Amino acid sequence: MNIFMTGATGFLGGRLARELIARGHRLYLLARSPEKVKRTFSTEQLASIDVLAGDLTSPLLGADDAFIETNKKKIDLVLHMAALVKFDEELRDELFETNLTGTKQALALTKALDCPRFFHVSTAYTLGVREVGHETLYATDQPFHNPYEESKAHAEQAVWDERHHLDVSIFRPAIIVGDSKTGEADSKFTMYGYMRALEVFKRRLERRGAPDGPIRLVGSETGTSNLVPVDYVADVLLAAIEHARPNTIYNVTNDTPPRNEDMLGYMKHALAFPHLRITDTPTTSLSVVEQAFNDMVKVFNPYLNRDISFVDSNTKQLLAEAGYAPLDLNEQSLKRIVDAYYDTK
């Protein structure tokens, strides 16, 4: 199969691209920097790769007439994975330009190439402030926590609007973490940003001297983190190549997400930083040190401070049809993922 991909040099995309090549597929990769593609893949893998030097926000992603004529009716699937993952309100315009305009240009290129199928990798958090996520399209005028979620919801709508012209499938991963078997990860987002903040905060405290007592993190003591390992998300997408149903949405989520208190415990152990504890309602005012730490991590609260339930019936059926095992992210795997991050620092 000939597959056009965006985001193929990213954390999830790189893993998926290597597996697709190993299975005999030929890839056409969008890249702002063709040199990065050469650094990401081996010489043997590069033999199965063609590169379109372009950009998400360029018309047709930068494809010229020659590229389109050469590859018309040749591409079997467009797999759109690239996105800007930032949560800052001041980046709203950039987020919409990358995540919405980029998706529209990917759709336009798909149609220009007469390609029949389009896969869109979105996020489970297009559900906004809801506490239950369904495998249906969400309204774009609902409340969101940040412009990233909002831009991705609008991108989903743009994809869904093309369902009468293309076979579209939307995949919504929750918080992607490292490999469940090795712990290996190449990510700076969400949980890894949070772990990085813990590490930086610990170093700052060490320079000042060890704290006398506990440091309170204001959050939900019963909250969960909906973590999905990168190998599981890749398996879902691999299964989808042959088994995805057109015009279907798939939540790539965790039925038994770990409690935030447990995840913090694994991080405290790996960092030898026992002072942190979660509390719903502090009985006294936060100290200056506690407030500084809470300010550092507040951007992650919508993802690490809730207990969201996701329906993933479509994904379970997809995996069963393809012969893949369901997700099993156990305590050993979670500890391995946390330990691997800090071991590589």
GROMACS .gro file of C-alpha atoms in nm:
model
  345
    1MET     CA    1   0.000   0.000   0.000
    2ASN     CA    2   0.114   0.357  -0.069
    3ILE     CA    3   0.056   0.579   0.234
    4PHE     CA    4   0.106   0.955   0.261
    5MET     CA    5   0.186   1.064   0.618
    6THR     CA    6   0.221   1.386   0.809
    7GLY     CA    7   0.393   1.385   1.149
    8ALA     CA    8   0.606   1.083   1.062
    9THR     CA    9   0.914   1.212   1.246
   10GLY     CA   10   0.725   1.258   1.573
   11PHE     CA   11   0.698   1.033   1.878
   12LEU     CA   12   0.406   0.823   1.756
   13GLY     CA   13   0.457   0.886   1.385
   14GLY     CA   14   0.815   0.762   1.377
   15ARG     CA   15   0.724   0.437   1.547
   16LEU     CA   16   0.428   0.381   1.318
   17ALA     CA   17   0.624   0.465   1.004
   18ARG     CA   18   0.895   0.211   1.086
   19GLU     CA   19   0.636  -0.060   1.143
   20LEU     CA   20   0.456   0.024   0.818
   21ILE     CA   21   0.782  -0.002   0.625
   22ALA     CA   22   0.859  -0.335   0.794
   23ARG     CA   23   0.522  -0.459   0.669
   24GLY     CA   24   0.603  -0.370   0.312
   25HIS     CA   25   0.422  -0.039   0.268
   26ARG     CA   26   0.571   0.253   0.078
   27LEU     CA   27   0.554   0.591   0.252
   28TYR     CA   28   0.530   0.945   0.123
   29LEU     CA   29   0.624   1.178   0.408
   30LEU     CA   30   0.555   1.548   0.449
   31ALA     CA   31   0.858   1.718   0.604
   32ARG     CA   32   0.963   2.076   0.653
   33SER     CA   33   1.316   1.942   0.678
   34PRO     CA   34   1.404   1.646   0.455
   35GLU     CA   35   1.728   1.625   0.653
   36LYS     CA   36   1.528   1.535   0.964
   37VAL     CA   37   1.375   1.243   0.775
   38LYS     CA   38   1.726   1.121   0.692
   39ARG     CA   39   1.823   1.146   1.060
   40THR     CA   40   1.509   0.969   1.178
   41PHE     CA   41   1.518   0.661   0.956
   42SER     CA   42   1.785   0.410   0.859
   43THR     CA   43   1.932   0.385   0.510
   44GLU     CA   44   1.733   0.068   0.453
   45GLN     CA   45   1.409   0.235   0.566
   46LEU     CA   46   1.475   0.540   0.349
   47ALA     CA   47   1.458   0.315   0.044
   48SER     CA   48   1.083   0.285   0.112
   49ILE     CA   49   1.029   0.659   0.164
   50ASP     CA   50   0.960   0.951  -0.067
   51VAL     CA   51   0.964   1.299   0.085
   52LEU     CA   52   0.744   1.597   0.005
   53ALA     CA   53   0.927   1.905   0.128
   54GLY     CA   54   0.644   2.126   0.247
   55ASP     CA   55   0.450   2.266   0.538
   56LEU     CA   56   0.113   2.206   0.702
   57THR     CA   57  -0.008   2.557   0.636
   58SER     CA   58   0.095   2.576   0.269
   59PRO     CA   59  -0.167   2.522  -0.002
   60LEU     CA   60  -0.190   2.144  -0.063
   61LEU     CA   61   0.086   2.110   0.201
   62GLY     CA   62   0.333   2.243  -0.055
   63ALA     CA   63   0.265   1.984  -0.323
   64ASP     CA   64   0.316   2.124  -0.673
   65ASP     CA   65   0.151   2.016  -0.999
   66ALA     CA   66   0.433   1.772  -1.075
   67PHE     CA   67   0.391   1.592  -0.742
   68ILE     CA   68   0.017   1.568  -0.787
   69GLU     CA   69   0.032   1.445  -1.145
   70THR     CA   70   0.302   1.190  -1.062
   71ASN     CA   71   0.108   1.048  -0.766
   72LYS     CA   72  -0.254   1.091  -0.876
   73LYS     CA   73  -0.457   0.775  -0.801
   74LYS     CA   74  -0.136   0.623  -0.663
   75ILE     CA   75  -0.183   0.698  -0.291
   76ASP     CA   76  -0.414   0.454  -0.109
   77LEU     CA   77  -0.437   0.636   0.225
   78VAL     CA   78  -0.352   0.976   0.373
   79LEU     CA   79  -0.262   0.949   0.742
   80HIS     CA   80  -0.266   1.294   0.901
   81MET     CA   81  -0.090   1.295   1.237
   82ALA     CA   82   0.098   1.625   1.258
   83ALA     CA   83  -0.024   1.884   1.506
   84LEU     CA   84   0.090   2.162   1.734
   85VAL     CA   85   0.047   2.056   2.097
   86LYS     CA   86   0.052   2.371   2.310
   87PHE     CA   87  -0.206   2.489   2.562
   88ASP     CA   88  -0.132   2.863   2.584
   89GLU     CA   89  -0.410   3.108   2.499
   90GLU     CA   90  -0.162   3.347   2.338
   91LEU     CA   91  -0.086   3.075   2.080
   92ARG     CA   92  -0.451   3.049   1.969
   93ASP     CA   93  -0.390   3.179   1.615
   94GLU     CA   94  -0.089   2.955   1.563
   95LEU     CA   95  -0.278   2.652   1.698
   96PHE     CA   96  -0.571   2.707   1.463
   97GLU     CA   97  -0.340   2.773   1.168
   98THR     CA   98  -0.148   2.451   1.226
   99ASN     CA   99  -0.421   2.220   1.351
  100LEU     CA  100  -0.724   2.340   1.154
  101THR     CA  101  -0.575   2.494   0.840
  102GLY     CA  102  -0.321   2.210   0.824
  103THR     CA  103  -0.600   1.952   0.836
  104LYS     CA  104  -0.795   2.132   0.565
  105GLN     CA  105  -0.488   2.139   0.341
  106ALA     CA  106  -0.427   1.768   0.405
  107LEU     CA  107  -0.788   1.700   0.302
  108ALA     CA  108  -0.748   1.915  -0.008
  109LEU     CA  109  -0.434   1.724  -0.109
  110THR     CA  110  -0.613   1.393  -0.051
  111LYS     CA  111  -0.882   1.494  -0.298
  112ALA     CA  112  -0.632   1.638  -0.547
  113LEU     CA  113  -0.453   1.301  -0.546
  114ASP     CA  114  -0.782   1.111  -0.593
  115CYS     CA  115  -0.699   0.919  -0.275
  116PRO     CA  116  -1.007   0.745  -0.134
  117ARG     CA  117  -0.919   0.725   0.240
  118PHE     CA  118  -0.824   0.975   0.508
  119PHE     CA  119  -0.718   0.894   0.866
  120HIS     CA  120  -0.708   1.183   1.113
  121VAL     CA  121  -0.525   1.145   1.445
  122SER     CA  122  -0.691   1.385   1.687
  123THR     CA  123  -0.710   1.380   2.067
  124ALA     CA  124  -0.951   1.232   2.319
  125TYR     CA  125  -0.976   1.577   2.476
  126THR     CA  126  -1.193   1.730   2.205
  127LEU     CA  127  -1.466   1.639   2.457
  128GLY     CA  128  -1.391   1.972   2.630
  129VAL     CA  129  -1.523   1.994   2.985
  130ARG     CA  130  -1.738   1.678   2.965
  131GLU     CA  131  -1.665   1.391   3.201
  132VAL     CA  132  -1.777   1.116   2.958
  133GLY     CA  133  -1.629   1.080   2.611
  134HIS     CA  134  -1.825   0.912   2.334
  135GLU     CA  135  -1.720   0.798   1.987
  136THR     CA  136  -1.926   1.070   1.825
  137LEU     CA  137  -1.849   1.415   1.690
  138TYR     CA  138  -1.855   1.691   1.953
  139ALA     CA  139  -1.994   2.040   1.902
  140THR     CA  140  -1.734   2.305   1.826
  141ASP     CA  141  -1.920   2.569   2.030
  142GLN     CA  142  -1.897   2.379   2.360
  143PRO     CA  143  -1.663   2.497   2.640
  144PHE     CA  144  -1.298   2.390   2.612
  145HIS     CA  145  -1.007   2.412   2.853
  146ASN     CA  146  -0.768   2.568   2.602
  147PRO     CA  147  -0.730   2.659   2.233
  148TYR     CA  148  -0.549   2.333   2.158
  149GLU     CA  149  -0.862   2.129   2.236
  150GLU     CA  150  -1.078   2.377   2.048
  151SER     CA  151  -0.857   2.374   1.737
  152LYS     CA  152  -0.860   1.994   1.728
  153ALA     CA  153  -1.240   1.986   1.762
  154HIS     CA  154  -1.271   2.219   1.463
  155ALA     CA  155  -1.027   1.998   1.271
  156GLU     CA  156  -1.244   1.695   1.345
  157GLN     CA  157  -1.545   1.883   1.211
  158ALA     CA  158  -1.355   1.965   0.890
  159VAL     CA  159  -1.271   1.597   0.844
  160TRP     CA  160  -1.627   1.486   0.919
  161ASP     CA  161  -1.763   1.733   0.663
  162GLU     CA  162  -1.572   1.541   0.393
  163ARG     CA  163  -1.728   1.203   0.478
  164HIS     CA  164  -1.950   1.214   0.167
  165HIS     CA  165  -1.644   1.255  -0.055
  166LEU     CA  166  -1.384   1.043   0.129
  167ASP     CA  167  -1.377   0.742   0.358
  168VAL     CA  168  -1.273   0.920   0.679
  169SER     CA  169  -1.176   0.775   1.016
  170ILE     CA  170  -1.093   0.981   1.325
  171PHE     CA  171  -0.868   0.841   1.599
  172ARG     CA  172  -0.861   1.005   1.941
  173PRO     CA  173  -0.568   0.899   2.161
  174ALA     CA  174  -0.570   1.004   2.525
  175ILE     CA  175  -0.234   1.085   2.693
  176ILE     CA  176   0.034   0.901   2.496
  177VAL     CA  177   0.322   0.770   2.707
  178GLY     CA  178   0.620   0.543   2.649
  179ASP     CA  179   0.636   0.186   2.528
  180SER     CA  180   0.459  -0.048   2.769
  181LYS     CA  181   0.736  -0.310   2.737
  182THR     CA  182   1.049  -0.093   2.744
  183GLY     CA  183   0.929   0.240   2.883
  184GLU     CA  184   1.107   0.414   2.594
  185ALA     CA  185   0.964   0.750   2.496
  186ASP     CA  186   1.052   1.054   2.290
  187SER     CA  187   0.796   1.306   2.407
  188LYS     CA  188   0.782   1.639   2.589
  189PHE     CA  189   0.404   1.657   2.616
  190THR     CA  190   0.145   1.625   2.895
  191MET     CA  191   0.268   1.367   3.147
  192TYR     CA  192   0.629   1.416   3.037
  193GLY     CA  193   0.594   1.791   3.079
  194TYR     CA  194   0.457   1.724   3.426
  195MET     CA  195   0.746   1.490   3.515
  196ARG     CA  196   0.993   1.743   3.384
  197ALA     CA  197   0.833   2.010   3.608
  198LEU     CA  198   0.873   1.781   3.911
  199GLU     CA  199   1.239   1.732   3.832
  200VAL     CA  200   1.305   2.105   3.783
  201PHE     CA  201   1.118   2.190   4.104
  202LYS     CA  202   1.316   1.934   4.303
  203ARG     CA  203   1.645   2.081   4.178
  204ARG     CA  204   1.536   2.431   4.277
  205LEU     CA  205   1.449   2.311   4.626
  206GLU     CA  206   1.779   2.129   4.662
  207ARG     CA  207   1.965   2.450   4.588
  208ARG     CA  208   1.773   2.615   4.873
  209GLY     CA  209   1.795   2.322   5.110
  210ALA     CA  210   1.558   2.032   5.172
  211PRO     CA  211   1.200   2.127   5.269
  212ASP     CA  212   1.093   2.070   5.629
  213GLY     CA  213   0.755   1.911   5.556
  214PRO     CA  214   0.521   1.797   5.284
  215ILE     CA  215   0.457   2.004   4.971
  216ARG     CA  216   0.091   2.007   4.877
  217LEU     CA  217  -0.028   1.972   4.521
  218VAL     CA  218  -0.387   2.090   4.491
  219GLY     CA  219  -0.581   1.836   4.288
  220SER     CA  220  -0.827   1.552   4.287
  221GLU     CA  221  -0.724   1.273   4.523
  222THR     CA  222  -0.950   1.035   4.329
  223GLY     CA  223  -0.861   1.172   3.984
  224THR     CA  224  -0.707   0.954   3.715
  225SER     CA  225  -0.466   0.998   3.425
  226ASN     CA  226  -0.591   0.839   3.104
  227LEU     CA  227  -0.258   0.706   2.981
  228VAL     CA  228  -0.212   0.498   2.666
  229PRO     CA  229   0.130   0.356   2.570
  230VAL     CA  230   0.265   0.445   2.228
  231ASP     CA  231   0.279   0.080   2.120
  232TYR     CA  232  -0.095   0.043   2.185
  233VAL     CA  233  -0.182   0.355   1.984
  234ALA     CA  234   0.040   0.233   1.699
  235ASP     CA  235  -0.133  -0.107   1.709
  236VAL     CA  236  -0.474   0.060   1.677
  237LEU     CA  237  -0.359   0.250   1.370
  238LEU     CA  238  -0.197  -0.060   1.219
  239ALA     CA  239  -0.519  -0.253   1.272
  240ALA     CA  240  -0.710   0.033   1.113
  241ILE     CA  241  -0.517   0.007   0.787
  242GLU     CA  242  -0.709  -0.310   0.704
  243HIS     CA  243  -1.009  -0.301   0.936
  244ALA     CA  244  -1.121   0.060   0.996
  245ARG     CA  245  -1.479   0.135   0.902
  246PRO     CA  246  -1.536   0.452   0.699
  247ASN     CA  247  -1.697   0.750   0.868
  248THR     CA  248  -1.619   0.616   1.215
  249ILE     CA  249  -1.461   0.769   1.527
  250TYR     CA  250  -1.232   0.567   1.752
  251ASN     CA  251  -1.145   0.663   2.112
  252VAL     CA  252  -0.797   0.525   2.180
  253THR     CA  253  -0.825   0.537   2.556
  254ASN     CA  254  -0.775   0.341   2.878
  255ASP     CA  255  -1.067   0.169   3.056
  256THR     CA  256  -0.870   0.141   3.380
  257PRO     CA  257  -0.659   0.456   3.402
  258PRO     CA  258  -0.416   0.485   3.695
  259ARG     CA  259  -0.502   0.711   3.986
  260ASN     CA  260  -0.308   1.035   3.999
  261GLU     CA  261  -0.203   0.957   4.355
  262ASP     CA  262  -0.043   0.632   4.238
  263MET     CA  263   0.131   0.798   3.944
  264LEU     CA  264   0.269   1.068   4.174
  265GLY     CA  265   0.394   0.790   4.401
  266TYR     CA  266   0.589   0.630   4.115
  267MET     CA  267   0.740   0.968   4.025
  268LYS     CA  268   0.832   1.048   4.385
  269HIS     CA  269   1.007   0.712   4.416
  270ALA     CA  270   1.197   0.751   4.088
  271LEU     CA  271   1.307   1.104   4.184
  272ALA     CA  272   1.372   1.026   4.552
  273PHE     CA  273   1.142   1.320   4.626
  274PRO     CA  274   0.899   1.202   4.898
  275HIS     CA  275   0.769   1.542   5.003
  276LEU     CA  276   0.484   1.581   4.751
  277ARG     CA  277   0.125   1.489   4.826
  278ILE     CA  278  -0.209   1.558   4.658
  279THR     CA  279  -0.488   1.729   4.846
  280ASP     CA  280  -0.835   1.830   4.728
  281THR     CA  281  -0.877   2.120   4.968
  282PRO     CA  282  -0.581   2.253   5.164
  283THR     CA  283  -0.674   2.324   5.526
  284THR     CA  284  -0.429   2.615   5.539
  285SER     CA  285  -0.302   2.861   5.281
  286LEU     CA  286  -0.033   2.736   5.046
  287SER     CA  287   0.319   2.846   5.123
  288VAL     CA  288   0.516   3.045   4.868
  289VAL     CA  289   0.701   2.726   4.770
  290GLU     CA  290   0.376   2.529   4.734
  291GLN     CA  291   0.213   2.802   4.528
  292ALA     CA  292   0.516   2.818   4.298
  293PHE     CA  293   0.496   2.445   4.236
  294ASN     CA  294   0.120   2.449   4.172
  295ASP     CA  295   0.167   2.734   3.926
  296MET     CA  296   0.428   2.529   3.737
  297VAL     CA  297   0.193   2.237   3.674
  298LYS     CA  298  -0.149   2.403   3.647
  299VAL     CA  299  -0.142   2.387   3.266
  300PHE     CA  300  -0.167   2.006   3.293
  301ASN     CA  301  -0.467   2.002   3.529
  302PRO     CA  302  -0.732   1.940   3.261
  303TYR     CA  303  -0.556   1.613   3.173
  304LEU     CA  304  -0.413   1.493   3.503
  305ASN     CA  305  -0.674   1.614   3.749
  306ARG     CA  306  -1.004   1.460   3.635
  307ASP     CA  307  -1.172   1.121   3.622
  308ILE     CA  308  -1.307   1.097   3.268
  309SER     CA  309  -1.477   0.785   3.135
  310PHE     CA  310  -1.435   0.713   2.766
  311VAL     CA  311  -1.648   0.483   2.553
  312ASP     CA  312  -1.418   0.287   2.317
  313SER     CA  313  -1.647   0.020   2.170
  314ASN     CA  314  -1.540   0.095   1.812
  315THR     CA  315  -1.173   0.060   1.903
  316LYS     CA  316  -1.228  -0.268   2.088
  317GLN     CA  317  -1.415  -0.409   1.788
  318LEU     CA  318  -1.141  -0.292   1.551
  319LEU     CA  319  -0.869  -0.463   1.756
  320ALA     CA  320  -1.069  -0.784   1.789
  321GLU     CA  321  -1.127  -0.802   1.414
  322ALA     CA  322  -0.756  -0.751   1.351
  323GLY     CA  323  -0.648  -1.005   1.615
  324TYR     CA  324  -0.481  -0.757   1.851
  325ALA     CA  325  -0.495  -0.788   2.230
  326PRO     CA  326  -0.679  -0.522   2.431
  327LEU     CA  327  -0.484  -0.269   2.633
  328ASP     CA  328  -0.316  -0.396   2.950
  329LEU     CA  329  -0.126  -0.111   3.112
  330ASN     CA  330  -0.041  -0.263   3.448
  331GLU     CA  331   0.149  -0.128   3.748
  332GLN     CA  332   0.479  -0.278   3.632
  333SER     CA  333   0.447  -0.108   3.293
  334LEU     CA  334   0.359   0.226   3.451
  335LYS     CA  335   0.662   0.213   3.682
  336ARG     CA  336   0.880   0.117   3.386
  337ILE     CA  337   0.756   0.417   3.187
  338VAL     CA  338   0.826   0.659   3.474
  339ASP     CA  339   1.165   0.507   3.555
  340ALA     CA  340   1.273   0.508   3.190
  341TYR     CA  341   1.205   0.881   3.160
  342TYR     CA  342   1.414   0.974   3.464
  343ASP     CA  343   1.687   0.721   3.382
  344THR     CA  344   1.749   0.893   3.049
  345LYS     CA  345   1.780   1.241   3.199
   0.00000   0.00000   0.00000
